[in-house]
Amino acid sequence: MKQYDAIVIGSGQAGGPLAKKLALAGKKTALIEKRWIGGTCVNDGCTPTKTMVASAKMAYMADNSLSLGVKIKGFTVDMAKIKKRKDAIVHQFRDGSQKGLEATKNLDVIFGEATFTGDKTISVKLNSGRLKEFNADLFFINTGAKPLIPEIEGLNDIDYLTSTTIMDLDKVPEHLLVIGGNYIGLEFGQMFCRFGSKVTIVERSGRIVSREDEDVSEELTKILEEEDITIHCNAITSKIKKKQSDKITATVLINGSEKKIRCSHVLIAIGRLPQTATLNLPATGVEMDERGNIKVNDKLETNIKGIYALGDVKGGPAFTHISYNDYTIVYRNLIKNENLSIKDRQVPYCMFTDPQLGRIGLDETEAKKRKLNYKVAKLPMAYVARAIETGDTRGFMKALVDPDTKQILGATILGPEGGETMTILQMAMAGGITYDEIRYFVFAHPLFAESLNNLFMTFDT
C-alpha cells in the first residue's frame, strides 16, 4: 500500500488545481481520475457547450441579418465541422491541463476508479485493469455529478441523448424532444433549433426556469417561442415508443390531457445526480444525504476529519465557478492557515441561452418569502441604447434594493451580455456600492453597463 500526504479523487475544477497546489506546497499528492482531466466543465459542460453555442449564435445572426441591412444567401450548417471544432477546443484545454499536472513535482496523476476500503484507505482499479491500494491523511473528493435518467416506459429502448452524448452528434436531428425546461434543456433546445432542428420542450413544472421569477420565465418563454420552439409545461412524459422506421413517439400528459409527440431524437435534461455510488463512502464513515450528496460543513469538511468534498458532489449550487471557489477556500484554510467559509458567499450564475440570463443575489420570490422591505427597478432592453443599436432588444434588466440602506439585494439580467452586466452589480454588492452611487457613475458610452444608470433612475419616475 502506497502512502500519500493527500489524495484528490476527481480532476474537476476543484480537484485539478487543488492537487497541484498541495504538491507545490510540499505534500506528496495523488490525483485520481477515472476518465479525463478537467471534469465536466472542460469535457462535457462549459467548454464544449459554449463552443457550440457560438456556432448556433452565428447561424442565428446569419438568419436574421436582413434587419441590419445585410443580405446573406443560402448559408448552411455543417454539424460535422461544428463538432470537429468543439472537439479540438476540448482537447486543447484537457491536454494542456494534463501536461501541467503531470509536470508538477510531488504529484502523481493516476487514471482509474477509486473505492474506499477502510479508514482513509482506497483501492483503485487502474484503467489498465490492475488494482492498487493507497492511503493518506487527507482526502479531497471532487467526483462531480452525472445526468439523472428518469424511469419512463420504453426509454431504454431508444438511444436517448444526455447533455454529454448530444454533443457527439454529427448530423442535425430532424425533431428534437427535450425533456426538461431548465438551464441544460433550454441551452441545447435553442442551440439545435438554430442548427435547423424542430424542437419541442416538455417541462414538468408550471413554467420553464421555475426557480426564477415569473416575469423572467414569461419573457424567456416568449423569446424561445419566437424562434419557433414549442414549449409544453405541466407536462409529464409517461411512455416512449420506437417504431420500425426509427421514428419515436412520446406519450405526454399535458395538464392531464394525453398528447402524442413524434420526434427523431430525445434529450433527457431533468437534472444531475452526485457521483458517489462507486466510492463506497460507508467504508470510511462519510455521511451522505438521501440523494447521495456528501454532507459537508461550512469549511467543506465531511463528518470525518481530514476528508473534504468539493464541487457538485456535495450538492448545492452546481456551477464550475463554485467548484473552483471551493478549492481556493480549502487550500487557503489548510496551507495558509486562513479561516474561510462558504457561508453567505455570493453565487452568481449565467444561463447561456441567447440572450443570456445572468443572476446574482435575491429575486422577488425569495424577498417576498423572507418578508423583506425592498424596491424593484426594472428596465426593458427596448429602452437600452446599446440594445437598440445592435438590433437585439429582447429581455429586461431587473434589480432589488433595500430602500433604507440603498444596498443592492440582487439582480437578474435577461438580455444581450446579461452575464457580463450582472457581474458589475455583483461587484457593487461585494463592495457595498449603493444603487444611488451607481446611477450617477460615469460609464463608457455606449455600453450595456451604462444602462445601469437608467435602471436605477426608474425609481425617480
XYZ file of C-alpha atoms in Angstrom:
461
model
C 0.000 0.000 0.000
C 1.385 3.367 -1.019
C 1.138 6.235 1.464
C 0.456 9.835 0.424
C 0.016 13.033 2.372
C -3.034 13.910 0.275
C -5.229 12.106 -2.244
C -7.585 14.006 -4.552
C -10.323 11.956 -6.231
C -11.553 13.641 -9.397
C -9.837 16.234 -11.573
C -12.641 18.767 -11.987
C -12.331 22.491 -11.441
C -11.587 21.944 -7.740
C -9.599 18.718 -7.857
C -7.047 19.572 -10.528
C -5.817 22.923 -9.196
C -6.029 21.719 -5.585
C -3.831 18.688 -6.283
C -1.254 20.883 -7.996
C -1.210 23.458 -5.186
C -0.927 20.809 -2.470
C 2.001 19.214 -4.281
C 3.740 22.546 -4.731
C 3.207 23.208 -1.014
C 5.299 20.136 -0.244
C 2.645 17.471 0.251
C 3.135 14.160 -1.521
C -0.096 14.097 -3.521
C -2.007 11.703 -5.777
C -4.696 12.836 -8.201
C -7.001 10.000 -9.251
C -9.177 10.450 -12.342
C -11.284 7.669 -13.852
C -11.907 9.411 -17.179
C -10.392 12.650 -18.466
C -8.596 15.548 -16.824
C -10.770 18.640 -16.426
C -14.033 17.132 -15.214
C -17.455 18.107 -16.503
C -16.571 21.728 -17.306
C -13.815 21.007 -19.804
C -15.136 17.749 -21.259
C -18.945 17.815 -21.111
C -20.044 21.222 -19.845
C -18.822 24.793 -20.144
C -16.120 24.441 -22.780
C -17.882 22.267 -25.384
C -21.372 23.709 -24.923
C -20.298 27.341 -25.141
C -18.208 26.484 -28.200
C -21.332 25.085 -29.853
C -23.462 27.993 -28.606
C -21.106 30.286 -30.538
C -21.821 28.337 -33.738
C -25.570 28.479 -33.072
C -25.346 32.239 -32.493
C -23.587 32.671 -35.819
C -26.369 30.727 -37.578
C -28.982 32.912 -35.866
C -27.176 36.103 -36.893
C -26.926 34.933 -40.489
C -30.625 34.084 -40.492
C -31.571 37.461 -39.032
C -29.066 39.721 -40.773
C -31.545 41.364 -43.144
C -32.938 43.649 -40.440
C -29.444 45.154 -40.131
C -29.210 45.694 -43.866
C -27.074 42.652 -44.649
C -28.421 40.014 -47.018
C -26.926 36.534 -46.630
C -27.965 33.970 -49.205
C -28.120 30.243 -48.681
C -25.971 29.667 -45.597
C -25.744 26.067 -44.354
C -24.947 24.449 -41.008
C -22.136 21.883 -41.124
C -22.743 19.838 -37.958
C -19.694 17.669 -38.506
C -17.461 20.740 -38.685
C -19.079 22.241 -35.582
C -18.352 19.014 -33.722
C -14.778 18.918 -35.016
C -14.140 22.479 -33.801
C -15.687 21.678 -30.424
C -13.564 18.536 -30.035
C -10.376 20.409 -30.919
C -11.010 23.080 -28.288
C -11.859 20.469 -25.644
C -8.617 18.601 -26.388
C -6.655 21.848 -26.241
C -7.970 22.590 -22.741
C -7.815 18.993 -21.498
C -4.363 18.177 -22.848
C -2.887 21.438 -21.600
C -4.214 20.782 -18.094
C -2.944 17.205 -18.087
C 0.555 18.209 -19.171
C 0.685 20.833 -16.450
C -0.368 18.346 -13.768
C 1.976 15.591 -14.927
C 4.905 18.024 -14.912
C 4.232 19.037 -11.301
C 6.818 17.879 -8.794
C 5.457 15.816 -5.908
C 2.234 14.942 -7.797
C 1.252 11.544 -9.209
C -1.583 11.531 -11.752
C -3.312 8.141 -11.676
C -6.043 7.083 -14.103
C -8.540 4.684 -12.566
C -11.649 4.369 -10.378
C -11.276 4.830 -6.636
C -13.251 2.950 -3.972
C -12.864 3.343 -0.218
C -11.973 0.089 1.501
C -11.450 1.327 5.051
C -10.454 4.286 7.182
C -8.839 6.710 4.708
C -7.825 3.789 2.511
C -8.769 3.324 -1.139
C -8.463 0.687 -3.807
C -8.000 1.978 -7.348
C -8.901 -0.112 -10.361
C -6.477 1.309 -12.891
C -7.642 1.807 -16.450
C -5.106 -0.872 -17.362
C -7.120 -3.342 -15.243
C -4.680 -3.664 -12.313
C -5.619 -2.922 -8.712
C -3.605 -0.713 -6.378
C -4.162 0.431 -2.803
C -3.388 3.831 -1.322
C -3.931 5.676 1.920
C -3.462 9.260 3.070
C -4.093 11.602 5.947
C -6.070 13.983 3.741
C -8.727 13.139 1.127
C -10.491 15.526 -1.230
C -13.492 14.213 -3.180
C -14.309 16.066 -6.403
C -16.138 13.392 -8.411
C -18.886 15.696 -9.688
C -22.310 14.690 -10.959
C -23.874 12.869 -13.898
C -27.180 13.189 -15.794
C -30.247 11.954 -13.920
C -32.206 9.475 -16.036
C -35.927 9.166 -15.202
C -37.970 5.983 -15.242
C -40.062 6.300 -18.383
C -41.635 3.286 -20.044
C -39.709 2.463 -23.220
C -36.902 4.979 -22.634
C -34.222 2.278 -22.599
C -35.460 1.005 -25.957
C -34.164 4.107 -27.719
C -30.743 5.732 -27.966
C -31.773 8.701 -25.853
C -29.398 11.635 -25.557
C -27.917 13.275 -22.476
C -26.074 16.565 -22.081
C -22.905 14.567 -22.809
C -23.910 12.402 -25.772
C -25.844 15.086 -27.656
C -22.544 16.819 -28.364
C -21.324 13.764 -30.261
C -23.949 14.200 -32.983
C -22.513 14.991 -36.402
C -25.915 15.436 -38.037
C -28.712 17.811 -37.094
C -31.736 15.991 -35.615
C -34.946 16.352 -37.598
C -37.091 16.819 -34.464
C -35.523 17.022 -31.003
C -37.765 16.390 -28.000
C -36.216 17.906 -24.862
C -37.450 16.530 -21.541
C -36.667 19.275 -19.035
C -37.153 23.032 -19.260
C -34.298 24.407 -17.212
C -30.740 25.548 -17.940
C -29.384 22.497 -19.776
C -32.570 21.741 -21.711
C -33.086 25.346 -22.790
C -29.489 25.905 -23.903
C -29.486 22.757 -26.034
C -33.049 23.307 -27.251
C -32.299 26.780 -28.587
C -28.922 25.663 -29.943
C -30.337 22.822 -32.047
C -33.298 24.907 -33.162
C -30.765 27.343 -34.627
C -28.890 24.470 -36.258
C -32.140 23.536 -38.035
C -33.961 21.055 -35.793
C -37.618 21.263 -34.961
C -37.565 21.486 -31.145
C -40.208 20.628 -28.563
C -39.543 21.174 -24.854
C -41.645 19.477 -22.177
C -41.365 20.630 -18.565
C -42.993 19.010 -15.538
C -43.369 22.321 -13.655
C -45.892 25.026 -14.434
C -43.248 27.097 -16.251
C -39.685 26.907 -17.543
C -36.814 28.071 -15.295
C -39.223 27.755 -12.389
C -36.546 28.836 -9.883
C -36.574 32.312 -11.414
C -39.238 34.999 -11.003
C -42.407 34.579 -13.029
C -41.711 37.571 -15.259
C -38.309 36.099 -16.148
C -39.902 32.775 -17.075
C -42.604 34.501 -19.135
C -40.118 36.649 -21.037
C -37.801 33.739 -21.784
C -40.741 31.636 -22.942
C -41.722 34.436 -25.316
C -38.168 34.702 -26.657
C -37.887 30.959 -27.323
C -41.337 30.654 -28.854
C -40.465 33.483 -31.245
C -37.752 31.151 -32.557
C -40.470 28.534 -33.227
C -39.589 26.353 -30.241
C -42.673 24.571 -28.883
C -42.888 24.583 -25.075
C -45.297 22.467 -23.022
C -45.417 22.992 -19.235
C -47.269 20.892 -16.657
C -46.133 18.095 -18.962
C -45.173 14.577 -17.856
C -43.650 12.108 -20.318
C -45.202 8.728 -19.493
C -44.157 6.497 -22.386
C -41.735 6.361 -25.301
C -42.090 4.004 -28.234
C -39.752 3.442 -31.162
C -41.216 2.398 -34.499
C -39.559 0.299 -37.191
C -38.963 3.457 -39.210
C -36.735 4.651 -36.316
C -39.272 7.369 -35.576
C -40.031 7.879 -31.896
C -43.427 8.588 -30.358
C -43.573 10.086 -26.869
C -46.785 9.995 -24.869
C -47.003 13.198 -22.826
C -49.657 14.225 -20.325
C -50.099 17.997 -20.669
C -52.360 19.462 -17.976
C -53.799 15.963 -17.665
C -54.592 15.510 -21.363
C -52.670 12.924 -23.374
C -50.700 14.060 -26.414
C -48.547 12.047 -28.814
C -45.351 13.783 -29.902
C -43.471 12.246 -32.817
C -39.766 13.016 -32.958
C -36.408 11.711 -34.178
C -34.334 12.262 -31.006
C -34.955 12.618 -27.270
C -32.732 14.634 -24.920
C -33.005 13.940 -21.188
C -32.295 17.135 -19.248
C -34.121 16.864 -15.904
C -31.152 17.310 -13.585
C -27.992 15.625 -12.302
C -27.005 13.173 -9.554
C -23.776 13.144 -7.492
C -21.231 10.520 -8.498
C -20.863 8.794 -5.126
C -22.285 5.322 -5.821
C -18.949 3.629 -6.571
C -16.934 5.409 -3.849
C -18.226 3.100 -1.071
C -18.195 6.009 1.374
C -19.680 3.971 4.273
C -16.353 2.118 4.443
C -14.678 5.282 5.664
C -17.679 6.678 7.560
C -18.506 9.695 5.382
C -22.163 10.720 5.602
C -24.423 11.458 2.618
C -27.946 12.782 2.231
C -30.858 10.896 0.667
C -29.785 11.919 -2.864
C -26.220 10.740 -2.391
C -24.713 14.203 -1.911
C -21.788 14.252 0.502
C -22.553 16.276 3.627
C -20.009 18.976 4.480
C -19.666 21.826 6.953
C -19.046 25.478 6.087
C -15.355 24.694 5.529
C -16.187 21.804 3.150
C -15.034 19.097 5.577
C -17.168 15.976 5.982
C -18.052 14.394 9.323
C -14.716 12.541 9.098
C -11.782 14.792 9.966
C -9.392 15.166 7.064
C -11.894 14.159 4.357
C -13.341 17.004 2.261
C -15.860 17.205 -0.583
C -15.779 19.924 -3.237
C -17.896 20.853 -6.242
C -21.128 19.237 -7.429
C -20.679 16.039 -5.396
C -21.611 17.872 -2.200
C -24.897 19.256 -3.561
C -25.816 22.932 -3.526
C -25.118 25.262 -6.456
C -23.756 23.085 -9.278
C -21.547 25.567 -11.083
C -17.936 25.389 -12.227
C -17.064 28.664 -10.517
C -18.417 27.343 -7.198
C -16.247 24.236 -7.524
C -13.197 26.388 -8.206
C -14.021 28.627 -5.250
C -14.327 25.502 -3.078
C -10.723 24.696 -3.988
C -9.467 28.155 -3.049
C -11.224 28.014 0.315
C -9.893 24.569 1.242
C -6.361 25.343 0.057
C -6.098 28.658 1.861
C -7.502 27.206 5.072
C -5.169 24.203 5.102
C -1.970 25.642 3.691
C -2.193 29.342 4.521
C -3.976 28.896 7.878
C -6.814 31.212 6.929
C -10.329 30.892 8.321
C -12.554 30.991 5.239
C -16.093 29.667 4.928
C -18.675 29.039 2.211
C -21.361 30.571 4.422
C -23.086 33.551 2.782
C -20.755 33.584 -0.243
C -22.088 35.104 -3.436
C -23.445 32.649 -6.003
C -23.578 34.340 -9.423
C -24.586 32.324 -12.458
C -25.372 32.694 -16.119
C -27.543 30.616 -18.418
C -26.189 30.780 -21.952
C -29.385 30.986 -23.875
C -29.398 33.897 -26.284
C -29.949 36.387 -24.798
C -28.114 35.363 -21.647
C -29.751 35.135 -18.238
C -27.385 36.441 -15.559
C -28.361 36.280 -11.894
C -26.873 37.328 -8.541
C -28.405 37.529 -5.065
C -32.104 37.649 -4.252
C -35.028 37.714 -6.638
C -38.539 38.936 -5.855
C -39.806 35.475 -4.977
C -37.158 34.978 -2.301
C -37.511 38.535 -0.977
C -41.257 38.014 -0.501
C -40.650 34.709 1.301
C -38.288 36.463 3.695
C -40.778 39.341 4.109
C -38.072 41.887 3.324
C -38.598 45.560 2.690
C -37.453 46.039 -0.913
C -37.972 48.014 -4.104
C -37.692 46.734 -7.674
C -36.026 48.546 -10.568
C -36.884 47.152 -13.993
C -35.792 48.328 -17.420
C -36.826 46.670 -20.716
C -33.924 46.149 -23.110
C -36.036 48.078 -25.641
C -35.030 51.186 -23.651
C -31.317 50.382 -23.677
C -29.386 52.353 -26.300
C -26.790 49.674 -26.950
C -29.504 47.032 -27.438
C -31.351 49.237 -29.933
C -28.133 49.981 -31.839
C -27.153 46.306 -32.091
C -30.664 45.261 -33.087
C -31.408 42.991 -30.114
C -33.925 44.400 -27.650
C -35.134 41.106 -26.183
C -35.387 40.817 -22.388
C -35.002 43.212 -19.475
C -32.843 44.257 -16.528
C -34.186 43.890 -13.008
C -32.699 44.649 -9.596
C -33.888 44.514 -5.994
C -32.684 47.107 -3.497
C -33.122 47.924 0.165
C -34.838 51.356 0.214
C -33.388 52.184 3.622
C -29.724 51.267 3.173
C -29.719 51.752 -0.659
C -27.824 48.438 -0.931
C -28.439 46.136 -3.904
C -30.016 42.851 -2.783
C -29.937 41.048 -6.109
C -30.244 41.355 -9.863
C -31.468 39.404 -12.872
C -30.338 40.470 -16.341
C -32.080 38.750 -19.249
C -30.575 40.379 -22.291
C -27.529 40.646 -24.561
C -24.362 40.083 -22.475
C -26.615 39.588 -19.453
C -23.920 37.724 -17.541
C -21.336 40.463 -18.048
C -23.731 43.190 -16.903
C -24.822 41.139 -13.900
C -21.182 40.839 -12.829
C -20.919 44.613 -12.458
C -23.780 44.541 -9.956
C -22.166 41.581 -8.206
C -19.021 43.643 -7.692
C -21.132 46.545 -6.417
C -22.840 44.238 -3.914
C -19.488 42.857 -2.719
C -18.068 46.363 -2.328
C -21.114 47.880 -0.674
C -21.696 50.340 -3.524
C -25.265 51.645 -3.344
C -27.694 51.972 -6.206
C -27.665 55.744 -5.615
C -23.961 55.764 -6.435
C -24.342 53.547 -9.496
C -26.974 55.704 -11.117
C -24.533 58.620 -11.175
C -21.460 56.618 -12.229
C -19.644 57.654 -15.387
C -19.690 54.587 -17.642
C -18.098 54.484 -21.091
C -20.668 55.147 -23.798
C -22.351 53.283 -25.351
C -22.136 50.050 -23.340
C -24.762 47.752 -21.865
C -23.264 48.595 -18.452
C -24.119 52.246 -18.962
C -27.818 51.350 -18.855
C -27.431 50.586 -15.122
C -27.661 54.390 -14.726
C -31.106 54.273 -16.275
C -32.120 51.109 -14.434
C -31.840 52.814 -11.073
C -33.165 56.110 -12.390
C -36.524 54.321 -12.750
C -37.021 54.933 -9.018
C -37.456 58.633 -9.834
C -40.251 58.112 -12.367
